Short mmCIF file of C-alpha atoms in Angstrom, two decimals:
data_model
loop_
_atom_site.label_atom_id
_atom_site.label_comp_id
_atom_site.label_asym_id
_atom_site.label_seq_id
_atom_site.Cartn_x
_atom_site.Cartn_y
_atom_site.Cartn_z
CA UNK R 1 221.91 209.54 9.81
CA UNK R 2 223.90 206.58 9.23
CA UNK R 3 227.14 205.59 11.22
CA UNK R 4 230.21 205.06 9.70
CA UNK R 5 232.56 202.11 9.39
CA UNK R 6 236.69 202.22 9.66
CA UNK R 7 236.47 201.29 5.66
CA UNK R 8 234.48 204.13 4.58
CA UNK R 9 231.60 202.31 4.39
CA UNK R 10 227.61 202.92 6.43
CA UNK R 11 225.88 201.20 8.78
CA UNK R 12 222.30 202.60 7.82
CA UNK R 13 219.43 201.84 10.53
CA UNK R 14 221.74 199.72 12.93
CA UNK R 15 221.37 200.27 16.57
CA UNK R 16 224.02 199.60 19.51
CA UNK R 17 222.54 199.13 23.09
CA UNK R 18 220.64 196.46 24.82
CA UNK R 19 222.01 193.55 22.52
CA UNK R 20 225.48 194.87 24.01
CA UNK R 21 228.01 192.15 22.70
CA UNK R 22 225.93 189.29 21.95
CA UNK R 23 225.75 187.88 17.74
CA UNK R 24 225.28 191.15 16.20
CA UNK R 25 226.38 193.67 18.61
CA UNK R 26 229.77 192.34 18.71
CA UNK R 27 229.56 191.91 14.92
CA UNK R 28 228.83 195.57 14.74
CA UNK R 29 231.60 196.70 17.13
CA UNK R 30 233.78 194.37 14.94
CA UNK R 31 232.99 196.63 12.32
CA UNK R 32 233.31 199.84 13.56
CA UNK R 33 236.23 199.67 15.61
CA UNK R 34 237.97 196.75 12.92
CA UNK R 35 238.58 194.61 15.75
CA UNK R 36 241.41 192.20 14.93
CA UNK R 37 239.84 188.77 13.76
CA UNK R 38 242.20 186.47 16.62
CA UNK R 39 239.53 189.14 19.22
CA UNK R 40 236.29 188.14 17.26
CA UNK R 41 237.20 184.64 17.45
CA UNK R 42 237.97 185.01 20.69
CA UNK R 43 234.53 186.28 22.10
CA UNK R 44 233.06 182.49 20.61
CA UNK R 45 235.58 180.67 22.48
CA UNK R 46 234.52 182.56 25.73
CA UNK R 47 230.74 182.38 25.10
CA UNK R 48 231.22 178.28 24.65
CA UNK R 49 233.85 178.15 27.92
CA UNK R 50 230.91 179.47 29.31
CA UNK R 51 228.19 177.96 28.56
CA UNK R 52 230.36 174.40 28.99
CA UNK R 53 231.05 175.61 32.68
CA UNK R 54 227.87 175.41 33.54
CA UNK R 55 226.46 173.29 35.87
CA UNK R 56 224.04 170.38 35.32
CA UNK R 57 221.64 172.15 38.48
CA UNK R 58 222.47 176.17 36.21
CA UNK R 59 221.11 174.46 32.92
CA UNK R 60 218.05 173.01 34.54
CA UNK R 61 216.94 175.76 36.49
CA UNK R 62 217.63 178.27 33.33
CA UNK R 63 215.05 175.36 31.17
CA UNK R 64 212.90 175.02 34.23
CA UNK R 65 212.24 179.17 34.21
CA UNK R 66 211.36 178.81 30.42
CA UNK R 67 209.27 175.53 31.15
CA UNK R 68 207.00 177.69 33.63
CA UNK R 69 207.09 181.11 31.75
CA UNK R 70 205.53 178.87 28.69
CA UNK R 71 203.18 177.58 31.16
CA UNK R 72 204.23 174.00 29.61
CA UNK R 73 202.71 172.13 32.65
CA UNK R 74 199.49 172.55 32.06
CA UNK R 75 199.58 169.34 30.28
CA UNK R 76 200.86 167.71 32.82
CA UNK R 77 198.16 168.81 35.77
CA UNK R 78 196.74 165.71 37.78
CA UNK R 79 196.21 165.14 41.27
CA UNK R 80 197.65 163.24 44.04
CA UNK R 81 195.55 159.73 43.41
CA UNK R 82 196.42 157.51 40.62
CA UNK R 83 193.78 157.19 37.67
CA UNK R 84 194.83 153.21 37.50
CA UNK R 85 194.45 152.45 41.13
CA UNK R 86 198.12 151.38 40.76
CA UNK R 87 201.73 151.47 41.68
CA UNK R 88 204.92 150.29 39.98
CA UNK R 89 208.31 149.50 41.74
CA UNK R 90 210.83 149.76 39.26
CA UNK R 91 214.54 150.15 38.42
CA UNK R 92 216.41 153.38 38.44
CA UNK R 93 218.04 152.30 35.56
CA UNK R 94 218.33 155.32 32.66
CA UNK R 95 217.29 153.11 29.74
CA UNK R 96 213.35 153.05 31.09
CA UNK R 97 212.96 156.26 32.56
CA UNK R 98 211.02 156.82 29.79
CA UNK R 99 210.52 153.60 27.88
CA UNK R 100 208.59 151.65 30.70
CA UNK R 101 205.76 154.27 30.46
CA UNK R 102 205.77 153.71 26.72
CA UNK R 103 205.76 150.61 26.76
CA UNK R 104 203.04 150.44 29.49
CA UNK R 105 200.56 152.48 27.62
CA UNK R 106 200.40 154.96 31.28
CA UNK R 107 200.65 158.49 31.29
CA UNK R 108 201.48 161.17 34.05
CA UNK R 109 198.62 160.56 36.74
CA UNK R 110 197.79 157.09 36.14
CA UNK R 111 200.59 155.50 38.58
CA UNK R 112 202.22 156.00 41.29
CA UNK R 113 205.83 155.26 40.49
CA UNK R 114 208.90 154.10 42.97
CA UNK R 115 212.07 153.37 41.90
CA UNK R 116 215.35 151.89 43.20
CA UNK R 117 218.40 149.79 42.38
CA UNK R 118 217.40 146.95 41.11
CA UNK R 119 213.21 146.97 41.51
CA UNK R 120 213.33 145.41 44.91
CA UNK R 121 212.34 145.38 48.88
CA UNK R 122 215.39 144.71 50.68
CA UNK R 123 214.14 145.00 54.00
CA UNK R 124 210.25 145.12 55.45
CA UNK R 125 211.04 148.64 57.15
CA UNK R 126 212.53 150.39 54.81
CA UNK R 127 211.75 153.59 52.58
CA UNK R 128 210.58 151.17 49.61
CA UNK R 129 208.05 149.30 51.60
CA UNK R 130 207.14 152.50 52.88
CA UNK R 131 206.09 154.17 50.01
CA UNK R 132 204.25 151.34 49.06
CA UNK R 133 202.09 151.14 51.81
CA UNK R 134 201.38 154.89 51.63
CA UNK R 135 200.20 154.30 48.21
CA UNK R 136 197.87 151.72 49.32
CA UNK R 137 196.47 152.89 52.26
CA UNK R 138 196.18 156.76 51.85
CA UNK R 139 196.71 157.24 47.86
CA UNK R 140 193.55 154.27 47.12
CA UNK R 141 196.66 151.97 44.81
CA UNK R 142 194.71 149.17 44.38
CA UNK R 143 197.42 147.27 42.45
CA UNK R 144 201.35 146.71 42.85
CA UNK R 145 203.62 145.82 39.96
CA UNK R 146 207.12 144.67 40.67
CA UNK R 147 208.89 145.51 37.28
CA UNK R 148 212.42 144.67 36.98
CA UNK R 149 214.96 144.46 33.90
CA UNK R 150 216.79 142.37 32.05
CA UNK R 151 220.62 143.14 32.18
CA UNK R 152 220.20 145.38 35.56
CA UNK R 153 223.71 147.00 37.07
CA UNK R 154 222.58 144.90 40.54
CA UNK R 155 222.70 141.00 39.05
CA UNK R 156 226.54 139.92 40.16
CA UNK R 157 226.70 143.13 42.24
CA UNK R 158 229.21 142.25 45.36
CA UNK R 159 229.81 144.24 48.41
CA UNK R 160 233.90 143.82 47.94
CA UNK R 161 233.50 145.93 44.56
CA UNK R 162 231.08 148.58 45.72
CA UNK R 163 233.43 148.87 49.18
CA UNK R 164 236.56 149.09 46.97
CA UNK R 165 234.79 151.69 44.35
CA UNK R 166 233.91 153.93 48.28
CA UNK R 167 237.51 153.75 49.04
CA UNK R 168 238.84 154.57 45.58
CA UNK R 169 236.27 157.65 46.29
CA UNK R 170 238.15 158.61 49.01
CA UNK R 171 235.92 156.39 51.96
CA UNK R 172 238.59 155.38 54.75
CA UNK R 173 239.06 151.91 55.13
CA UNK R 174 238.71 152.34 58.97
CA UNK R 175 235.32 154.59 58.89
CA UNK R 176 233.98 150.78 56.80
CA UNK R 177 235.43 148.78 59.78
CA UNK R 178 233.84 151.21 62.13
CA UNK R 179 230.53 150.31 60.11
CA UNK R 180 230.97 146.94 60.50
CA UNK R 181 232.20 146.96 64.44
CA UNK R 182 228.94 148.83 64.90
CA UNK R 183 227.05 145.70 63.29
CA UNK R 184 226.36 146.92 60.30
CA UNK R 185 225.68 144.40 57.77
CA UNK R 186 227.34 145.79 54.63
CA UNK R 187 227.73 142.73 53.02
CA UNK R 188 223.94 141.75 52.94
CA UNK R 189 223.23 145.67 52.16
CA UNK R 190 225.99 146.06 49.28
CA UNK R 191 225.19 142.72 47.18
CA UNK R 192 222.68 142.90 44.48
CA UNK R 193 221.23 139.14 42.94
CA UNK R 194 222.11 136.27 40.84
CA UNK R 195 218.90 136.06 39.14
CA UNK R 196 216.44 138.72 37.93
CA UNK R 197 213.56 136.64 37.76
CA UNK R 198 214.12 134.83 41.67
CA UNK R 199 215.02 138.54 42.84
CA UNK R 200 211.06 139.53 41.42
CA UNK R 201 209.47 136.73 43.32
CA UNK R 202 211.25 137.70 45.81
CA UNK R 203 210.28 140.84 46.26
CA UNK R 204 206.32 140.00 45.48
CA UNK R 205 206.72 137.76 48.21
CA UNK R 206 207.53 140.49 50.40
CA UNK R 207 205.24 142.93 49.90
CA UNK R 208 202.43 140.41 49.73
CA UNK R 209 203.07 139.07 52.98
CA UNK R 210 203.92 142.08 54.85
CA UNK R 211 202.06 142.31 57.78
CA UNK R 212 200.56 145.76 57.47
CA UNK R 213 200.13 145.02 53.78
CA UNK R 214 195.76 144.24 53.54
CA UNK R 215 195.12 140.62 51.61
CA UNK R 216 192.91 142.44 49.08
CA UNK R 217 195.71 144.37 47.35
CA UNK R 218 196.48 142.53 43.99
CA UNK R 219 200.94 141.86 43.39
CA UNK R 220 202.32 140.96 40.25
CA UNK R 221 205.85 140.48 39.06
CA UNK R 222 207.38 140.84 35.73
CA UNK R 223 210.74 141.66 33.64
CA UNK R 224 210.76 144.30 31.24
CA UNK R 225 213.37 144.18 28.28
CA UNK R 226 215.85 147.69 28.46
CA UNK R 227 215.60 147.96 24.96
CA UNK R 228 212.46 146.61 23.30
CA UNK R 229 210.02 147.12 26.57
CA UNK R 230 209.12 143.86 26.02
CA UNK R 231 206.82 142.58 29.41
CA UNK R 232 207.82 139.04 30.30
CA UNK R 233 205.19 137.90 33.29
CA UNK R 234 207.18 136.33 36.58
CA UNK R 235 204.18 136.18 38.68
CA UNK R 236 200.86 136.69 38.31
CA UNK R 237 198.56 138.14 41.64
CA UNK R 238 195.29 137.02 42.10
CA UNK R 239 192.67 139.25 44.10
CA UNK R 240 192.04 138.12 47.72
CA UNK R 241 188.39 137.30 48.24
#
């Protein structure tokens, strides 16, 4: 049979169950039951407070579910040891997540990618310099590129501003002097460079002379433009015997 609606009218062949009040079932109910119209608008306010209130980590795991029910990574299967023979330590900065891969001509598999503030190797212990040598001496990187960017968040960076922004976050000011009373250098650790270009040899001068670093691996340094991907060459590595 057909259902019938408060103004006289059918509802031939429509069902109410499993789409409970999503689009149409609410539609429907609207119909039956002649929900006011200030209640139908109502439910789309609700449904978009809703889906606004979601968190960043909700919305990827809810695309990440669909990404693996689609079995969408298949084209994306590699393994562990770069197809190039090479690594890139690059900025963090959002405008070449993608673009530097573009504008590289690599693909997922070719590199081995690191990233930080500002492309660089601060200190000869830390994680960056880490990585790096992993990648040469277990991952067979044969190659290191030190790729920086032109108008990068770390040239003019000062401690004073990034201690002030920590406070204005809520950072005591005595848990900083307790830093520094420990001998903490966060005045050499906060401040970023003048130059992008000196802060690339820099860098290249590091990780070629690191002591653990072997004289075969090949370093270069270059600047890559945040909009065009333009390459400009800073240093060019030659290969060691």
């Amino acid at each position: 049979g057909s259902l019938k609606r408060g103004d006289g009218g059918s509802l031939k062949g429509k069902k109410i169950g499993q789409e409970g009040f999503g689009e149409n079932g609410f539609a429907l109910a609207r119909m039956i039951f002649r929900l006011p119209k200030w209640l139908h608008n109502a439910r789309f306010v609700f449904f978009s407070l809703r889906e606004e209130a979601m968190s960043e980590l909700d919305k990827i795991l809810a695309y990440n579910a669909s990404f693996v029910d689609a079995e969408q990574y298949a084209a994306y299967q590699t393994n562990k040891y770069p197809e190039r023979k090479l690594a890139i330590l690059s900025c963090m900065d959002t405008r070449i997540v993608e673009l530097i891969y573009a504008a590289l001509g690599v693909k997922n598999g070719d590199v081995k990618m690191i990233r930080n503030a500002g492309a660089v190797v601060s200190h000869p212990w830390g994680s960056v310099m880490r990585s790096l040598l992993v990648a040469v001496l277990e991952l067979r990187v044969e190659e290191i590129m030190v790729i920086a960017h032109f108008d990068c968040g770390m040239r003019g960076l000062t401690a004073q501003s990034m201690l002030d922004a920590a406070q204005a976050r809520g950072i005591p000011a005595d848990r900083i002097e307790t830093l520094r009373h420990a001998g903490i250098d966060l005045d050499s650790w906060f401040t970023g460079f003048d130059n992008v270009e000196q802060s690339v040899r820099h860098t290249v001068n590091m990780i070629r002379h690191h002591p653990l670093m072997p004289s075969n691996v090949v370093v270069h340094g270059l600047v890559i433009h945040p909009s065009t991907g333009k390459l400009t060459l800073i240093e060019k590595g030659e290969r060691d015997g």
